[in-house]
Amino acid sequence: MTAAITATILGATGYAGSLLLRLLLEHPAVHTIVAVSSSRAGQPLAAALPAFAGLATAASDKLGDGNLVSADDAAEHPTDVVFSALPPLQSAAGAAAYFESAVVIDLAADFRIRDHALFASAYGSAPPRPDLLPGAVYGLSEWHRESIGQAPIIANPGCYPTAVLLPLLPLAAAGVLRGTVVANAMSGITGAGRKVSADYLFTELSESVTAYAPARSHRHHAEMTSELGPVADDLDLLFTPHLVPMRRGLAATTVATLRESGAAARVGGILEQAYGGCRFVALTGDRIPATADVWGANRCDIGWHVSGREVVLFSVIDNLLKGAAGQAVQNMNLRFGLAEGTALPLHGEA
């Protein structure tokens, strides 16, 4: 591997940013990492994130003096790729200095939805950089490999859309579904990001499960319909997320109606044709996958069950890996012509 990539991480101390650091420190093609934190600039990385104390020399050399840097100082470093792990509606502004000179992989929502009105319905404002939207590619790796390989801006998908769209898109594109699609998903607390709020305290969430933003009201609904529309604009998606008292993991159960009874026998073949050669999608057939299977892996496991004219799709991911940082590195690998699985864990830790 001959690449010597310089990577900049905006928001390096958040959940996704710190996991990006872990992955890139072990990435053989990444030579230099610029870790940016607006609130902790100048502090040693290990002081802000004690898990990084005692880095091996080869890894720590990638970080220079080992200190977090400010956004202004980071902009003075030439870089090849920028991972923007900033909040939605702030991410594009944070990456503004890099759009002309580097590949930008946005882990927020600023480039995920091309339709301005649809974006505004989800986020309450116009897209922050509408001038750049035509050049942005939606980074669902298994569906847009060729476009990702040429893209100046990669819009990394949200965790819920990744888990729902991966099993749903092949069937929708094959034209075997009709009517209303109902997706219910459950996510661990890290899906809300690293922030201080009583709503996300363990003592508030323990021994309790709750739904929120039902049907069409969650921001990710707009993202999912934006991606579904070009392949099946006659499907009506109802999506309801649930917060469950675990740190990491995301499980989605999606129910759809088959156009005809004969399509039942085609479900497995359609999914196999879509993902048979994909490193980071595992088809489990009639075995229902569990989040423990993919904890610590950049993998989506998909199972299914057909009952009459209904097909039930089960999908699980690690929300911080395949749902965020892992997929971002997968997209970097595709963009720079590297082996897709470089530095990415395939097997879970449970």
PDB file of C-alpha atoms in Angstrom, residues 113-346:
ATOM      1  CA  ILE A 113     -30.670  15.492   0.938  1.00  0.00           C
ATOM      2  CA  ARG A 114     -30.618  17.187  -2.458  1.00  0.00           C
ATOM      3  CA  ASP A 115     -34.203  18.441  -2.401  1.00  0.00           C
ATOM      4  CA  HIS A 116     -34.134  21.843  -0.688  1.00  0.00           C
ATOM      5  CA  ALA A 117     -37.742  21.721   0.516  1.00  0.00           C
ATOM      6  CA  LEU A 118     -37.316  18.210   1.909  1.00  0.00           C
ATOM      7  CA  PHE A 119     -34.155  19.255   3.726  1.00  0.00           C
ATOM      8  CA  ALA A 120     -35.938  22.284   5.177  1.00  0.00           C
ATOM      9  CA  SER A 121     -38.833  20.114   6.368  1.00  0.00           C
ATOM     10  CA  ALA A 122     -36.377  17.980   8.325  1.00  0.00           C
ATOM     11  CA  TYR A 123     -33.900  20.565   9.609  1.00  0.00           C
ATOM     12  CA  GLY A 124     -35.874  23.810   9.676  1.00  0.00           C
ATOM     13  CA  SER A 125     -33.625  25.706   7.292  1.00  0.00           C
ATOM     14  CA  ALA A 126     -32.290  25.623   3.766  1.00  0.00           C
ATOM     15  CA  PRO A 127     -29.295  23.363   3.034  1.00  0.00           C
ATOM     16  CA  PRO A 128     -26.208  25.182   4.333  1.00  0.00           C
ATOM     17  CA  ARG A 129     -24.261  24.838   1.048  1.00  0.00           C
ATOM     18  CA  PRO A 130     -26.761  24.358  -1.796  1.00  0.00           C
ATOM     19  CA  ASP A 131     -24.046  25.304  -4.293  1.00  0.00           C
ATOM     20  CA  LEU A 132     -22.108  22.145  -3.396  1.00  0.00           C
ATOM     21  CA  LEU A 133     -25.019  19.689  -3.307  1.00  0.00           C
ATOM     22  CA  PRO A 134     -24.754  18.694  -7.004  1.00  0.00           C
ATOM     23  CA  GLY A 135     -21.249  17.345  -6.410  1.00  0.00           C
ATOM     24  CA  ALA A 136     -22.050  15.451  -3.210  1.00  0.00           C
ATOM     25  CA  VAL A 137     -22.604  11.679  -3.268  1.00  0.00           C
ATOM     26  CA  TYR A 138     -24.673   9.823  -0.695  1.00  0.00           C
ATOM     27  CA  GLY A 139     -22.197   7.522   0.999  1.00  0.00           C
ATOM     28  CA  LEU A 140     -24.170   4.303   1.406  1.00  0.00           C
ATOM     29  CA  SER A 141     -21.089   2.361   0.395  1.00  0.00           C
ATOM     30  CA  GLU A 142     -22.698  -0.777  -1.037  1.00  0.00           C
ATOM     31  CA  TRP A 143     -25.004   1.249  -3.290  1.00  0.00           C
ATOM     32  CA  HIS A 144     -22.826   4.049  -4.629  1.00  0.00           C
ATOM     33  CA  ARG A 145     -19.308   2.593  -4.900  1.00  0.00           C
ATOM     34  CA  GLU A 146     -18.503   3.991  -8.344  1.00  0.00           C
ATOM     35  CA  SER A 147     -19.775   7.495  -7.592  1.00  0.00           C
ATOM     36  CA  ILE A 148     -18.013   7.535  -4.217  1.00  0.00           C
ATOM     37  CA  GLY A 149     -14.769   6.740  -6.010  1.00  0.00           C
ATOM     38  CA  GLN A 150     -14.941  10.088  -7.823  1.00  0.00           C
ATOM     39  CA  ALA A 151     -16.753  12.304  -5.322  1.00  0.00           C
ATOM     40  CA  PRO A 152     -15.346  15.555  -3.900  1.00  0.00           C
ATOM     41  CA  ILE A 153     -17.943  15.421  -1.077  1.00  0.00           C
ATOM     42  CA  ILE A 154     -19.305  12.227   0.474  1.00  0.00           C
ATOM     43  CA  ALA A 155     -22.437  12.511   2.593  1.00  0.00           C
ATOM     44  CA  ASN A 156     -22.029   9.732   5.137  1.00  0.00           C
ATOM     45  CA  PRO A 157     -25.480   8.254   5.916  1.00  0.00           C
ATOM     46  CA  GLY A 158     -27.135   8.364   9.302  1.00  0.00           C
ATOM     47  CA  CYS A 159     -27.191   5.227  11.425  1.00  0.00           C
ATOM     48  CA  TYR A 160     -30.951   4.663  11.181  1.00  0.00           C
ATOM     49  CA  PRO A 161     -31.014   5.086   7.376  1.00  0.00           C
ATOM     50  CA  THR A 162     -28.070   2.700   6.988  1.00  0.00           C
ATOM     51  CA  ALA A 163     -29.860  -0.039   8.919  1.00  0.00           C
ATOM     52  CA  VAL A 164     -33.234   0.491   7.232  1.00  0.00           C
ATOM     53  CA  LEU A 165     -32.106   1.152   3.660  1.00  0.00           C
ATOM     54  CA  LEU A 166     -29.627  -1.701   3.247  1.00  0.00           C
ATOM     55  CA  PRO A 167     -32.283  -4.458   3.447  1.00  0.00           C
ATOM     56  CA  LEU A 168     -35.062  -2.370   1.896  1.00  0.00           C
ATOM     57  CA  LEU A 169     -33.404  -0.905  -1.205  1.00  0.00           C
ATOM     58  CA  PRO A 170     -32.810  -4.169  -3.121  1.00  0.00           C
ATOM     59  CA  LEU A 171     -36.452  -5.208  -2.804  1.00  0.00           C
ATOM     60  CA  ALA A 172     -37.715  -1.730  -3.600  1.00  0.00           C
ATOM     61  CA  ALA A 173     -35.461  -1.502  -6.657  1.00  0.00           C
ATOM     62  CA  ALA A 174     -36.640  -4.931  -7.844  1.00  0.00           C
ATOM     63  CA  GLY A 175     -40.225  -3.656  -7.829  1.00  0.00           C
ATOM     64  CA  VAL A 176     -41.614  -6.404  -5.617  1.00  0.00           C
ATOM     65  CA  LEU A 177     -43.003  -4.114  -2.892  1.00  0.00           C
ATOM     66  CA  ARG A 178     -46.108  -1.948  -2.769  1.00  0.00           C
ATOM     67  CA  GLY A 179     -47.988   0.335  -0.429  1.00  0.00           C
ATOM     68  CA  THR A 180     -46.897   1.264   3.069  1.00  0.00           C
ATOM     69  CA  VAL A 181     -43.565   0.213   4.556  1.00  0.00           C
ATOM     70  CA  VAL A 182     -43.332   0.268   8.364  1.00  0.00           C
ATOM     71  CA  ALA A 183     -39.860   0.466   9.898  1.00  0.00           C
ATOM     72  CA  ASN A 184     -39.279   0.371  13.647  1.00  0.00           C
ATOM     73  CA  ALA A 185     -35.720   0.747  14.912  1.00  0.00           C
ATOM     74  CA  MET A 186     -33.993   0.682  18.288  1.00  0.00           C
ATOM     75  CA  SER A 187     -30.720   2.445  19.016  1.00  0.00           C
ATOM     76  CA  GLY A 188     -28.262   2.582  21.867  1.00  0.00           C
ATOM     77  CA  ILE A 189     -27.690   5.842  23.738  1.00  0.00           C
ATOM     78  CA  THR A 190     -24.508   6.758  21.833  1.00  0.00           C
ATOM     79  CA  GLY A 191     -26.725   7.421  18.822  1.00  0.00           C
ATOM     80  CA  ALA A 192     -27.605  10.731  20.462  1.00  0.00           C
ATOM     81  CA  GLY A 193     -23.958  11.831  20.525  1.00  0.00           C
ATOM     82  CA  ARG A 194     -21.751  12.887  23.421  1.00  0.00           C
ATOM     83  CA  LYS A 195     -23.760  15.607  25.111  1.00  0.00           C
ATOM     84  CA  VAL A 196     -24.952  16.436  28.606  1.00  0.00           C
ATOM     85  CA  SER A 197     -28.706  16.182  28.940  1.00  0.00           C
ATOM     86  CA  ALA A 198     -30.976  14.730  31.606  1.00  0.00           C
ATOM     87  CA  ASP A 199     -32.838  12.865  28.874  1.00  0.00           C
ATOM     88  CA  TYR A 200     -29.743  10.746  28.189  1.00  0.00           C
ATOM     89  CA  LEU A 201     -28.571  10.027  31.734  1.00  0.00           C
ATOM     90  CA  PHE A 202     -28.279   6.319  32.441  1.00  0.00           C
ATOM     91  CA  THR A 203     -30.462   6.651  35.515  1.00  0.00           C
ATOM     92  CA  GLU A 204     -33.226   8.124  33.348  1.00  0.00           C
ATOM     93  CA  LEU A 205     -32.943   5.505  30.618  1.00  0.00           C
ATOM     94  CA  SER A 206     -32.221   2.336  32.577  1.00  0.00           C
ATOM     95  CA  GLU A 207     -35.045  -0.251  32.643  1.00  0.00           C
ATOM     96  CA  SER A 208     -37.040   1.737  30.096  1.00  0.00           C
ATOM     97  CA  VAL A 209     -37.615   1.815  26.333  1.00  0.00           C
ATOM     98  CA  THR A 210     -39.323   4.672  24.565  1.00  0.00           C
ATOM     99  CA  ALA A 211     -40.297   5.603  21.032  1.00  0.00           C
ATOM    100  CA  TYR A 212     -39.875   9.144  19.742  1.00  0.00           C
ATOM    101  CA  ALA A 213     -40.411  11.191  16.565  1.00  0.00           C
ATOM    102  CA  PRO A 214     -42.858   8.670  15.056  1.00  0.00           C
ATOM    103  CA  ALA A 215     -44.070   8.004  11.509  1.00  0.00           C
ATOM    104  CA  ARG A 216     -42.702  10.859   9.369  1.00  0.00           C
ATOM    105  CA  SER A 217     -41.420  13.278  12.012  1.00  0.00           C
ATOM    106  CA  HIS A 218     -37.842  12.065  12.555  1.00  0.00           C
ATOM    107  CA  ARG A 219     -35.153  13.874  10.567  1.00  0.00           C
ATOM    108  CA  HIS A 220     -33.877  10.628   9.122  1.00  0.00           C
ATOM    109  CA  HIS A 221     -37.248   9.954   7.499  1.00  0.00           C
ATOM    110  CA  ALA A 222     -36.478  12.653   4.938  1.00  0.00           C
ATOM    111  CA  GLU A 223     -33.072  11.103   4.290  1.00  0.00           C
ATOM    112  CA  MET A 224     -34.564   7.662   3.743  1.00  0.00           C
ATOM    113  CA  THR A 225     -37.332   8.855   1.431  1.00  0.00           C
ATOM    114  CA  SER A 226     -34.775  10.878  -0.515  1.00  0.00           C
ATOM    115  CA  GLU A 227     -32.823   7.689  -1.214  1.00  0.00           C
ATOM    116  CA  LEU A 228     -35.882   5.481  -1.763  1.00  0.00           C
ATOM    117  CA  GLY A 229     -37.605   7.862  -4.154  1.00  0.00           C
ATOM    118  CA  PRO A 230     -35.409   7.258  -7.223  1.00  0.00           C
ATOM    119  CA  VAL A 231     -35.930   3.474  -7.056  1.00  0.00           C
ATOM    120  CA  ALA A 232     -39.537   3.230  -5.799  1.00  0.00           C
ATOM    121  CA  ASP A 233     -41.445   6.493  -5.553  1.00  0.00           C
ATOM    122  CA  ASP A 234     -44.756   4.751  -4.852  1.00  0.00           C
ATOM    123  CA  LEU A 235     -43.752   3.394  -1.419  1.00  0.00           C
ATOM    124  CA  ASP A 236     -44.950   5.207   1.704  1.00  0.00           C
ATOM    125  CA  LEU A 237     -42.449   4.829   4.538  1.00  0.00           C
ATOM    126  CA  LEU A 238     -43.466   5.098   8.186  1.00  0.00           C
ATOM    127  CA  PHE A 239     -40.434   5.125  10.483  1.00  0.00           C
ATOM    128  CA  THR A 240     -40.369   5.150  14.275  1.00  0.00           C
ATOM    129  CA  PRO A 241     -37.118   5.104  16.268  1.00  0.00           C
ATOM    130  CA  HIS A 242     -36.793   3.843  19.842  1.00  0.00           C
ATOM    131  CA  LEU A 243     -34.139   4.598  22.439  1.00  0.00           C
ATOM    132  CA  VAL A 244     -33.011   1.554  24.422  1.00  0.00           C
ATOM    133  CA  PRO A 245     -30.748   1.428  27.501  1.00  0.00           C
ATOM    134  CA  MET A 246     -27.562   0.096  25.917  1.00  0.00           C
ATOM    135  CA  ARG A 247     -24.443   1.965  24.841  1.00  0.00           C
ATOM    136  CA  ARG A 248     -24.031   0.815  21.242  1.00  0.00           C
ATOM    137  CA  GLY A 249     -26.002  -1.073  18.671  1.00  0.00           C
ATOM    138  CA  LEU A 250     -28.994  -0.560  16.405  1.00  0.00           C
ATOM    139  CA  ALA A 251     -31.690  -3.016  15.312  1.00  0.00           C
ATOM    140  CA  ALA A 252     -34.353  -2.327  12.696  1.00  0.00           C
ATOM    141  CA  THR A 253     -37.453  -4.364  11.871  1.00  0.00           C
ATOM    142  CA  THR A 254     -39.078  -3.356   8.590  1.00  0.00           C
ATOM    143  CA  VAL A 255     -42.398  -4.747   7.331  1.00  0.00           C
ATOM    144  CA  ALA A 256     -43.471  -4.384   3.697  1.00  0.00           C
ATOM    145  CA  THR A 257     -46.152  -5.848   1.455  1.00  0.00           C
ATOM    146  CA  LEU A 258     -45.221  -7.891  -1.607  1.00  0.00           C
ATOM    147  CA  ARG A 259     -46.939  -6.984  -4.867  1.00  0.00           C
ATOM    148  CA  GLU A 260     -47.776 -10.608  -5.571  1.00  0.00           C
ATOM    149  CA  SER A 261     -47.588 -13.849  -3.656  1.00  0.00           C
ATOM    150  CA  GLY A 262     -45.057 -15.295  -6.077  1.00  0.00           C
ATOM    151  CA  ALA A 263     -42.530 -12.661  -5.011  1.00  0.00           C
ATOM    152  CA  ALA A 264     -42.091 -14.427  -1.667  1.00  0.00           C
ATOM    153  CA  ALA A 265     -39.774 -16.979  -3.225  1.00  0.00           C
ATOM    154  CA  ARG A 266     -37.662 -14.210  -4.748  1.00  0.00           C
ATOM    155  CA  VAL A 267     -36.786 -12.300  -1.587  1.00  0.00           C
ATOM    156  CA  GLY A 268     -33.656 -14.284  -0.691  1.00  0.00           C
ATOM    157  CA  GLY A 269     -32.396 -14.261  -4.287  1.00  0.00           C
ATOM    158  CA  ILE A 270     -32.827 -10.501  -4.608  1.00  0.00           C
ATOM    159  CA  LEU A 271     -30.866  -9.875  -1.409  1.00  0.00           C
ATOM    160  CA  GLU A 272     -28.190 -12.379  -2.421  1.00  0.00           C
ATOM    161  CA  GLN A 273     -27.795 -10.722  -5.819  1.00  0.00           C
ATOM    162  CA  ALA A 274     -27.438  -7.315  -4.153  1.00  0.00           C
ATOM    163  CA  TYR A 275     -25.016  -8.319  -1.401  1.00  0.00           C
ATOM    164  CA  GLY A 276     -23.508 -11.691  -2.254  1.00  0.00           C
ATOM    165  CA  GLY A 277     -20.113 -10.119  -2.932  1.00  0.00           C
ATOM    166  CA  CYS A 278     -20.233  -7.432  -0.250  1.00  0.00           C
ATOM    167  CA  ARG A 279     -17.675  -7.697   2.520  1.00  0.00           C
ATOM    168  CA  PHE A 280     -19.672  -5.748   5.083  1.00  0.00           C
ATOM    169  CA  VAL A 281     -23.163  -7.173   4.595  1.00  0.00           C
ATOM    170  CA  ALA A 282     -23.963 -10.639   5.953  1.00  0.00           C
ATOM    171  CA  LEU A 283     -27.221 -12.361   5.027  1.00  0.00           C
ATOM    172  CA  THR A 284     -28.553 -14.558   7.828  1.00  0.00           C
ATOM    173  CA  GLY A 285     -31.656 -15.927   6.080  1.00  0.00           C
ATOM    174  CA  ASP A 286     -34.325 -17.000   8.532  1.00  0.00           C
ATOM    175  CA  ARG A 287     -32.031 -16.500  11.528  1.00  0.00           C
ATOM    176  CA  ILE A 288     -32.903 -13.176  13.156  1.00  0.00           C
ATOM    177  CA  PRO A 289     -29.664 -11.250  13.791  1.00  0.00           C
ATOM    178  CA  ALA A 290     -28.858  -9.563  17.108  1.00  0.00           C
ATOM    179  CA  THR A 291     -26.920  -6.387  17.865  1.00  0.00           C
ATOM    180  CA  ALA A 292     -24.382  -8.451  19.834  1.00  0.00           C
ATOM    181  CA  ASP A 293     -23.414 -10.143  16.555  1.00  0.00           C
ATOM    182  CA  VAL A 294     -22.062  -6.880  15.098  1.00  0.00           C
ATOM    183  CA  TRP A 295     -20.899  -4.965  18.169  1.00  0.00           C
ATOM    184  CA  GLY A 296     -17.442  -3.700  17.234  1.00  0.00           C
ATOM    185  CA  ALA A 297     -17.804  -4.606  13.534  1.00  0.00           C
ATOM    186  CA  ASN A 298     -18.327  -2.514  10.420  1.00  0.00           C
ATOM    187  CA  ARG A 299     -21.017  -4.933   9.274  1.00  0.00           C
ATOM    188  CA  CYS A 300     -24.751  -5.009   8.672  1.00  0.00           C
ATOM    189  CA  ASP A 301     -26.424  -8.384   9.248  1.00  0.00           C
ATOM    190  CA  ILE A 302     -29.739  -8.905   7.456  1.00  0.00           C
ATOM    191  CA  GLY A 303     -32.340 -11.596   8.033  1.00  0.00           C
ATOM    192  CA  TRP A 304     -35.883 -11.945   6.684  1.00  0.00           C
ATOM    193  CA  HIS A 305     -39.169 -13.743   7.181  1.00  0.00           C
ATOM    194  CA  VAL A 306     -42.084 -13.992   4.753  1.00  0.00           C
ATOM    195  CA  SER A 307     -45.629 -14.391   6.075  1.00  0.00           C
ATOM    196  CA  GLY A 308     -48.233 -14.474   3.319  1.00  0.00           C
ATOM    197  CA  ARG A 309     -47.875 -11.252   1.339  1.00  0.00           C
ATOM    198  CA  GLU A 310     -45.751  -9.536   4.008  1.00  0.00           C
ATOM    199  CA  VAL A 311     -41.981  -9.630   4.233  1.00  0.00           C
ATOM    200  CA  VAL A 312     -40.306  -8.788   7.533  1.00  0.00           C
ATOM    201  CA  LEU A 313     -36.703  -7.559   7.286  1.00  0.00           C
ATOM    202  CA  PHE A 314     -34.356  -7.662  10.276  1.00  0.00           C
ATOM    203  CA  SER A 315     -31.128  -5.663  10.240  1.00  0.00           C
ATOM    204  CA  VAL A 316     -28.511  -4.837  12.873  1.00  0.00           C
ATOM    205  CA  ILE A 317     -25.454  -2.597  12.915  1.00  0.00           C
ATOM    206  CA  ASP A 318     -23.047  -1.050  15.370  1.00  0.00           C
ATOM    207  CA  ASN A 319     -24.350   2.527  15.220  1.00  0.00           C
ATOM    208  CA  LEU A 320     -20.868   4.001  15.746  1.00  0.00           C
ATOM    209  CA  LEU A 321     -19.141   1.818  13.130  1.00  0.00           C
ATOM    210  CA  LYS A 322     -21.281   0.868  10.128  1.00  0.00           C
ATOM    211  CA  GLY A 323     -23.622   3.639  11.270  1.00  0.00           C
ATOM    212  CA  ALA A 324     -20.947   6.355  11.433  1.00  0.00           C
ATOM    213  CA  ALA A 325     -17.137   6.180  11.670  1.00  0.00           C
ATOM    214  CA  GLY A 326     -16.649   2.756  10.101  1.00  0.00           C
ATOM    215  CA  GLN A 327     -18.705   3.569   7.033  1.00  0.00           C
ATOM    216  CA  ALA A 328     -16.838   6.883   6.752  1.00  0.00           C
ATOM    217  CA  VAL A 329     -13.504   5.027   6.601  1.00  0.00           C
ATOM    218  CA  GLN A 330     -15.032   2.507   4.179  1.00  0.00           C
ATOM    219  CA  ASN A 331     -15.934   5.473   1.968  1.00  0.00           C
ATOM    220  CA  MET A 332     -12.430   6.907   2.296  1.00  0.00           C
ATOM    221  CA  ASN A 333     -11.013   3.572   1.169  1.00  0.00           C
ATOM    222  CA  LEU A 334     -13.314   3.555  -1.866  1.00  0.00           C
ATOM    223  CA  ARG A 335     -12.511   7.175  -2.700  1.00  0.00           C
ATOM    224  CA  PHE A 336      -8.735   6.677  -2.599  1.00  0.00           C
ATOM    225  CA  GLY A 337      -8.700   3.360  -4.445  1.00  0.00           C
ATOM    226  CA  LEU A 338      -7.727   1.305  -1.393  1.00  0.00           C
ATOM    227  CA  ALA A 339      -8.996  -2.134  -0.463  1.00  0.00           C
ATOM    228  CA  GLU A 340     -12.486  -1.494   0.871  1.00  0.00           C
ATOM    229  CA  GLY A 341     -11.924  -3.312   4.156  1.00  0.00           C
ATOM    230  CA  THR A 342      -8.615  -1.693   5.089  1.00  0.00           C
ATOM    231  CA  ALA A 343      -8.407  -1.018   8.853  1.00  0.00           C
ATOM    232  CA  LEU A 344     -12.049  -1.973   9.370  1.00  0.00           C
ATOM    233  CA  PRO A 345     -13.170  -4.770  11.726  1.00  0.00           C
ATOM    234  CA  LEU A 346     -15.318  -7.389  10.057  1.00  0.00           C
TER     235      LEU A 346
END
